[in-house]
Amino acid sequence: MRRKLAAGNWKMNGTAADLAELNVLATLMPADAPEVIICPPAPLLYRASTAAQATPISIGAQDCHMQASGAFTGDISAAMIADTGAAYVIVGHSERREAHAERDRDIRKKAKAAWASNLTAIICIGETLEDHEANNTLDIIAGQLAGSLPSAVTAENTIIAYEPVWAIGTGKVPTLDQIAEVHDFIRSKLAIRYGADIADMIPLLYGGSVKPENAALIFEAENVDGALVGGASLKATDFAPIISALAQS
Ligand code: PEP
């Protein structure tokens, strides 16, 4: 059985007071909840990890540098993230690819840096609206998988999040058939590269405007093992129904 996961990406939102949401979320989560990860902004990681100790929630960062240390003002290393008590790190989010010009090969190096500090990498891929409208989605996804994933991917060190860029924060969501097609394609590509045994166990998350209202439908797709959620992860009362929908899927 593959792990089910619900990951919340708080992006550049929240201060220490908002960590109270972790306790609220823990009380609203069903007893049979899947794994839940919250990725707050870097300054909150230590406090979030400490607060989450009394809950079933795990903590992740939103990015890490590819180098272990050095003259990289403003950046944080995977070891620093691990030192806060966090266990996961998102790499290759489309907002980093776009606003920070991150390329597939940078993301591959960041995933390896994450592993070197015993963090699980949540590697994001997804096509732009232009690619989507030109029917290039599968080609783009194949290229990002080939370029962003290191060769030592396992089901323990990596989670893959498929996030169509045009669905992030827009309220637009692909149809269930479109989501299923891309997730099936990702699983088949992983099987070719890593073998069916590993590919079958790697969690694949869908991300892009997942809300309490559409989560159950999205989780119907066979190769969707959970969600990476932005806006709807900020409030426990929004995120909890998504987690419940995943538990029931
Ligand atoms: C995200 O940023 O990863 C995301 C999926 O955001 P939203 O849920 O707000 O679309």
Short mmCIF file of C-alpha atoms and ligand atoms in Angstrom, two decimals:
data_model
loop_
_atom_site.label_atom_id
_atom_site.label_comp_id
_atom_site.label_asym_id
_atom_site.label_seq_id
_atom_site.Cartn_x
_atom_site.Cartn_y
_atom_site.Cartn_z
CA MET A 1 0.00 0.00 0.00
CA ARG A 2 1.31 3.45 -0.96
CA ARG A 3 1.42 6.20 1.66
CA LYS A 4 -1.23 8.88 1.44
CA LEU A 5 -0.07 12.40 2.22
CA ALA A 6 -1.52 15.86 2.56
CA ALA A 7 1.09 18.63 2.51
CA GLY A 8 0.34 22.29 3.18
CA ASN A 9 2.53 25.00 1.70
CA TRP A 10 2.07 28.22 3.65
CA LYS A 11 4.32 30.14 1.22
CA MET A 12 5.18 33.64 2.57
CA ASN A 13 2.27 33.67 4.99
CA GLY A 14 2.15 33.43 8.75
CA THR A 15 3.94 34.54 11.89
CA ALA A 16 4.38 32.74 15.20
CA ALA A 17 0.77 33.39 16.23
CA ASP A 18 -0.43 31.34 13.25
CA LEU A 19 1.25 28.20 14.58
CA ALA A 20 -1.84 27.82 16.78
CA GLU A 21 -3.39 26.42 13.59
CA LEU A 22 -1.28 23.27 14.07
CA ASN A 23 -3.04 22.36 17.30
CA VAL A 24 -6.43 23.19 15.84
CA LEU A 25 -5.64 21.02 12.81
CA ALA A 26 -4.56 18.13 15.04
CA THR A 27 -7.89 18.24 16.86
CA LEU A 28 -9.87 18.35 13.59
CA MET A 29 -7.96 15.54 11.86
CA PRO A 30 -9.70 12.16 11.71
CA ALA A 31 -8.22 9.33 13.76
CA ASP A 32 -7.27 7.48 10.55
CA ALA A 33 -5.68 10.59 9.00
CA PRO A 34 -2.98 10.10 6.37
CA GLU A 35 0.42 11.68 6.88
CA VAL A 36 0.10 15.46 7.20
CA ILE A 37 2.96 17.88 6.54
CA ILE A 38 2.92 21.64 7.07
CA CYS A 39 5.58 23.74 5.32
CA PRO A 40 5.70 27.16 7.02
CA PRO A 41 8.10 29.99 6.14
CA ALA A 42 11.71 29.33 7.20
CA PRO A 43 11.71 31.60 10.29
CA LEU A 44 8.90 29.50 11.77
CA LEU A 45 10.44 26.08 11.15
CA TYR A 46 11.97 25.57 14.58
CA ARG A 47 8.90 26.75 16.46
CA ALA A 48 6.62 24.75 14.17
CA SER A 49 8.67 21.59 14.69
CA THR A 50 8.54 22.09 18.45
CA ALA A 51 4.80 22.79 18.43
CA ALA A 52 4.10 19.81 16.17
CA GLN A 53 5.81 17.36 18.50
CA ALA A 54 2.60 16.97 20.46
CA THR A 55 0.65 16.27 17.24
CA PRO A 56 0.81 13.74 14.37
CA ILE A 57 1.81 16.59 12.01
CA SER A 58 5.24 16.68 10.36
CA ILE A 59 7.04 19.86 9.33
CA GLY A 60 8.76 20.71 6.05
CA ALA A 61 10.56 23.68 4.50
CA GLN A 62 9.65 25.35 1.22
CA ASP A 63 13.10 25.35 -0.36
CA CYS A 64 16.76 24.65 0.39
CA HIS A 65 20.04 25.65 -1.19
CA MET A 66 21.86 23.07 -3.27
CA GLN A 67 25.17 23.66 -1.45
CA ALA A 68 25.90 22.52 2.09
CA SER A 69 27.24 25.93 3.21
CA GLY A 70 28.96 29.05 1.91
CA ALA A 71 28.54 32.63 0.79
CA PHE A 72 24.86 32.51 -0.21
CA THR A 73 23.25 35.45 1.56
CA GLY A 74 19.66 34.83 2.55
CA ASP A 75 19.63 31.15 1.62
CA ILE A 76 19.26 28.19 3.94
CA SER A 77 20.87 24.77 3.69
CA ALA A 78 19.24 21.39 4.07
CA ALA A 79 21.30 20.77 7.23
CA MET A 80 19.89 23.96 8.77
CA ILE A 81 16.38 22.77 7.97
CA ALA A 82 17.04 19.35 9.52
CA ASP A 83 18.46 21.14 12.56
CA THR A 84 15.07 22.78 13.18
CA GLY A 85 13.43 19.37 13.48
CA ALA A 86 11.78 19.50 10.04
CA ALA A 87 11.78 16.29 8.00
CA TYR A 88 10.73 17.42 4.52
CA VAL A 89 11.60 20.10 2.00
CA ILE A 90 9.75 21.22 -1.12
CA VAL A 91 12.08 21.73 -4.10
CA GLY A 92 11.25 23.04 -7.56
CA HIS A 93 7.97 24.76 -6.71
CA SER A 94 6.83 26.63 -9.80
CA GLU A 95 7.06 29.94 -7.93
CA ARG A 96 10.78 29.22 -7.35
CA ARG A 97 11.25 28.01 -10.93
CA GLU A 98 9.65 31.22 -12.20
CA ALA A 99 10.64 33.96 -9.73
CA HIS A 100 14.12 32.58 -8.99
CA ALA A 101 14.88 31.13 -12.41
CA GLU A 102 15.48 27.65 -10.99
CA ARG A 103 16.24 25.06 -13.64
CA ASP A 104 15.72 21.31 -13.57
CA ARG A 105 19.38 20.71 -12.83
CA ASP A 106 19.27 23.07 -9.81
CA ILE A 107 16.28 21.17 -8.48
CA ARG A 108 18.07 17.86 -8.95
CA LYS A 109 20.97 19.19 -6.88
CA LYS A 110 18.61 20.51 -4.21
CA ALA A 111 16.94 17.09 -3.92
CA LYS A 112 20.35 15.50 -3.41
CA ALA A 113 21.23 18.14 -0.81
CA ALA A 114 17.97 17.35 0.98
CA TRP A 115 18.77 13.65 1.07
CA ALA A 116 22.27 14.31 2.38
CA SER A 117 20.62 15.84 5.46
CA ASN A 118 18.07 13.03 5.75
CA LEU A 119 15.20 15.19 4.52
CA THR A 120 12.54 13.81 2.21
CA ALA A 121 12.38 15.89 -0.98
CA ILE A 122 8.96 16.94 -2.28
CA ILE A 123 9.88 17.56 -5.92
CA CYS A 124 7.41 19.75 -7.85
CA ILE A 125 6.75 19.59 -11.57
CA GLY A 126 4.04 21.07 -13.74
CA GLU A 127 3.33 22.74 -17.06
CA THR A 128 2.52 26.40 -17.69
CA LEU A 129 -0.76 27.58 -19.19
CA GLU A 130 1.01 28.10 -22.51
CA ASP A 131 2.28 24.50 -22.52
CA HIS A 132 -1.14 23.25 -21.45
CA GLU A 133 -2.93 25.11 -24.23
CA ALA A 134 -0.40 23.90 -26.79
CA ASN A 135 -1.03 20.28 -25.69
CA ASN A 136 2.58 19.96 -24.56
CA THR A 137 1.83 18.85 -21.02
CA LEU A 138 3.20 15.30 -21.22
CA ASP A 139 6.37 16.40 -23.03
CA ILE A 140 7.02 19.06 -20.39
CA ILE A 141 6.37 16.61 -17.57
CA ALA A 142 8.68 14.02 -19.14
CA GLY A 143 11.42 16.64 -19.45
CA GLN A 144 11.01 17.86 -15.88
CA LEU A 145 11.04 14.30 -14.52
CA ALA A 146 14.18 13.47 -16.46
CA GLY A 147 15.91 16.70 -15.44
CA SER A 148 14.74 17.30 -11.87
CA LEU A 149 14.91 13.78 -10.43
CA PRO A 150 18.27 12.34 -9.35
CA SER A 151 19.04 8.74 -10.22
CA ALA A 152 18.90 7.58 -6.58
CA VAL A 153 15.19 8.32 -6.07
CA THR A 154 13.42 5.92 -3.72
CA ALA A 155 9.92 5.78 -2.27
CA GLU A 156 11.40 6.81 1.08
CA ASN A 157 13.46 9.83 0.01
CA THR A 158 11.13 11.40 -2.57
CA ILE A 159 7.55 12.57 -3.02
CA ILE A 160 6.50 14.02 -6.38
CA ALA A 161 3.94 16.82 -6.64
CA TYR A 162 2.29 17.45 -10.00
CA GLU A 163 1.15 21.06 -9.97
CA PRO A 164 -0.10 22.58 -13.23
CA VAL A 165 1.19 26.16 -12.95
CA TRP A 166 -2.10 27.49 -14.33
CA ALA A 167 -4.03 25.83 -11.51
CA ILE A 168 -1.97 27.25 -8.64
CA GLY A 169 -3.87 29.92 -6.74
CA THR A 170 -6.26 30.47 -9.66
CA GLY A 171 -9.27 28.38 -8.68
CA LYS A 172 -8.92 26.57 -12.04
CA VAL A 173 -8.55 22.81 -11.75
CA PRO A 174 -7.92 20.29 -14.53
CA THR A 175 -10.65 17.72 -15.12
CA LEU A 176 -10.38 14.42 -13.26
CA ASP A 177 -9.44 12.76 -16.57
CA GLN A 178 -6.63 15.26 -17.14
CA ILE A 179 -5.31 14.79 -13.59
CA ALA A 180 -5.51 11.01 -13.94
CA GLU A 181 -3.75 11.06 -17.33
CA VAL A 182 -0.76 13.04 -16.03
CA HIS A 183 -0.45 11.03 -12.81
CA ASP A 184 -0.64 7.73 -14.75
CA PHE A 185 2.00 9.08 -17.12
CA ILE A 186 4.29 10.09 -14.23
CA ARG A 187 3.96 6.64 -12.65
CA SER A 188 4.79 4.96 -15.97
CA LYS A 189 7.85 7.16 -16.49
CA LEU A 190 9.04 6.40 -12.96
CA ALA A 191 8.64 2.67 -13.62
CA ILE A 192 10.81 2.89 -16.74
CA ARG A 193 13.55 4.75 -14.89
CA TYR A 194 13.47 3.24 -11.40
CA GLY A 195 11.65 -0.06 -11.87
CA ALA A 196 8.04 -0.90 -11.10
CA ASP A 197 8.66 -1.80 -7.44
CA ILE A 198 10.02 1.64 -6.57
CA ALA A 199 7.64 3.50 -8.90
CA ASP A 200 4.60 1.82 -7.36
CA MET A 201 5.53 3.10 -3.91
CA ILE A 202 6.49 6.73 -4.65
CA PRO A 203 3.72 9.05 -3.42
CA LEU A 204 2.34 11.30 -6.18
CA LEU A 205 0.55 14.43 -5.00
CA TYR A 206 -1.72 16.67 -7.02
CA GLY A 207 -1.45 20.42 -6.36
CA GLY A 208 -3.35 23.41 -7.72
CA SER A 209 -6.46 24.96 -6.14
CA VAL A 210 -7.32 21.91 -4.04
CA LYS A 211 -10.21 22.94 -1.78
CA PRO A 212 -12.59 21.17 0.60
CA GLU A 213 -15.18 21.22 -2.22
CA ASN A 214 -13.11 19.44 -4.89
CA ALA A 215 -10.73 17.26 -2.87
CA ALA A 216 -12.83 14.07 -2.82
CA LEU A 217 -13.19 14.10 -6.61
CA ILE A 218 -9.45 14.66 -7.17
CA PHE A 219 -8.59 11.77 -4.83
CA GLU A 220 -10.66 9.42 -7.00
CA ALA A 221 -7.80 9.24 -9.50
CA GLU A 222 -5.94 5.97 -8.95
CA ASN A 223 -2.44 7.44 -9.03
CA VAL A 224 -3.20 10.48 -6.88
CA ASP A 225 -1.88 9.67 -3.40
CA GLY A 226 -2.60 13.03 -1.82
CA ALA A 227 -2.31 16.75 -2.32
CA LEU A 228 0.05 19.69 -2.04
CA VAL A 229 -2.18 22.52 -0.89
CA GLY A 230 -1.42 26.23 -0.80
CA GLY A 231 -4.19 28.65 0.15
CA ALA A 232 -6.49 26.06 1.71
CA SER A 233 -3.76 24.88 4.09
CA LEU A 234 -3.51 28.18 5.95
CA LYS A 235 -6.62 27.62 8.04
CA ALA A 236 -7.11 24.33 9.87
CA THR A 237 -10.84 24.51 9.17
CA ASP A 238 -10.12 24.46 5.41
CA PHE A 239 -7.29 21.90 5.48
CA ALA A 240 -8.99 19.39 7.80
CA PRO A 241 -11.82 18.49 5.36
CA ILE A 242 -9.22 17.91 2.62
CA ILE A 243 -7.37 15.55 4.96
CA SER A 244 -10.64 13.78 5.80
CA ALA A 245 -11.45 13.40 2.10
CA LEU A 246 -8.03 11.81 1.57
CA ALA A 247 -8.52 9.47 4.54
CA GLN A 248 -11.81 8.31 3.01
CA SER A 249 -10.43 7.86 -0.52
C1 PEP B 1 0.90 25.51 -4.25
O1 PEP B 1 1.37 26.62 -4.20
O2 PEP B 1 1.64 24.53 -4.18
C2 PEP B 1 -0.54 25.37 -4.44
C3 PEP B 1 -1.01 24.24 -4.85
O3 PEP B 1 -1.32 26.48 -4.17
P1 PEP B 1 -2.92 26.56 -4.18
O4 PEP B 1 -3.44 25.36 -3.45
O5 PEP B 1 -3.24 27.84 -3.46
O6 PEP B 1 -3.35 26.56 -5.60
#
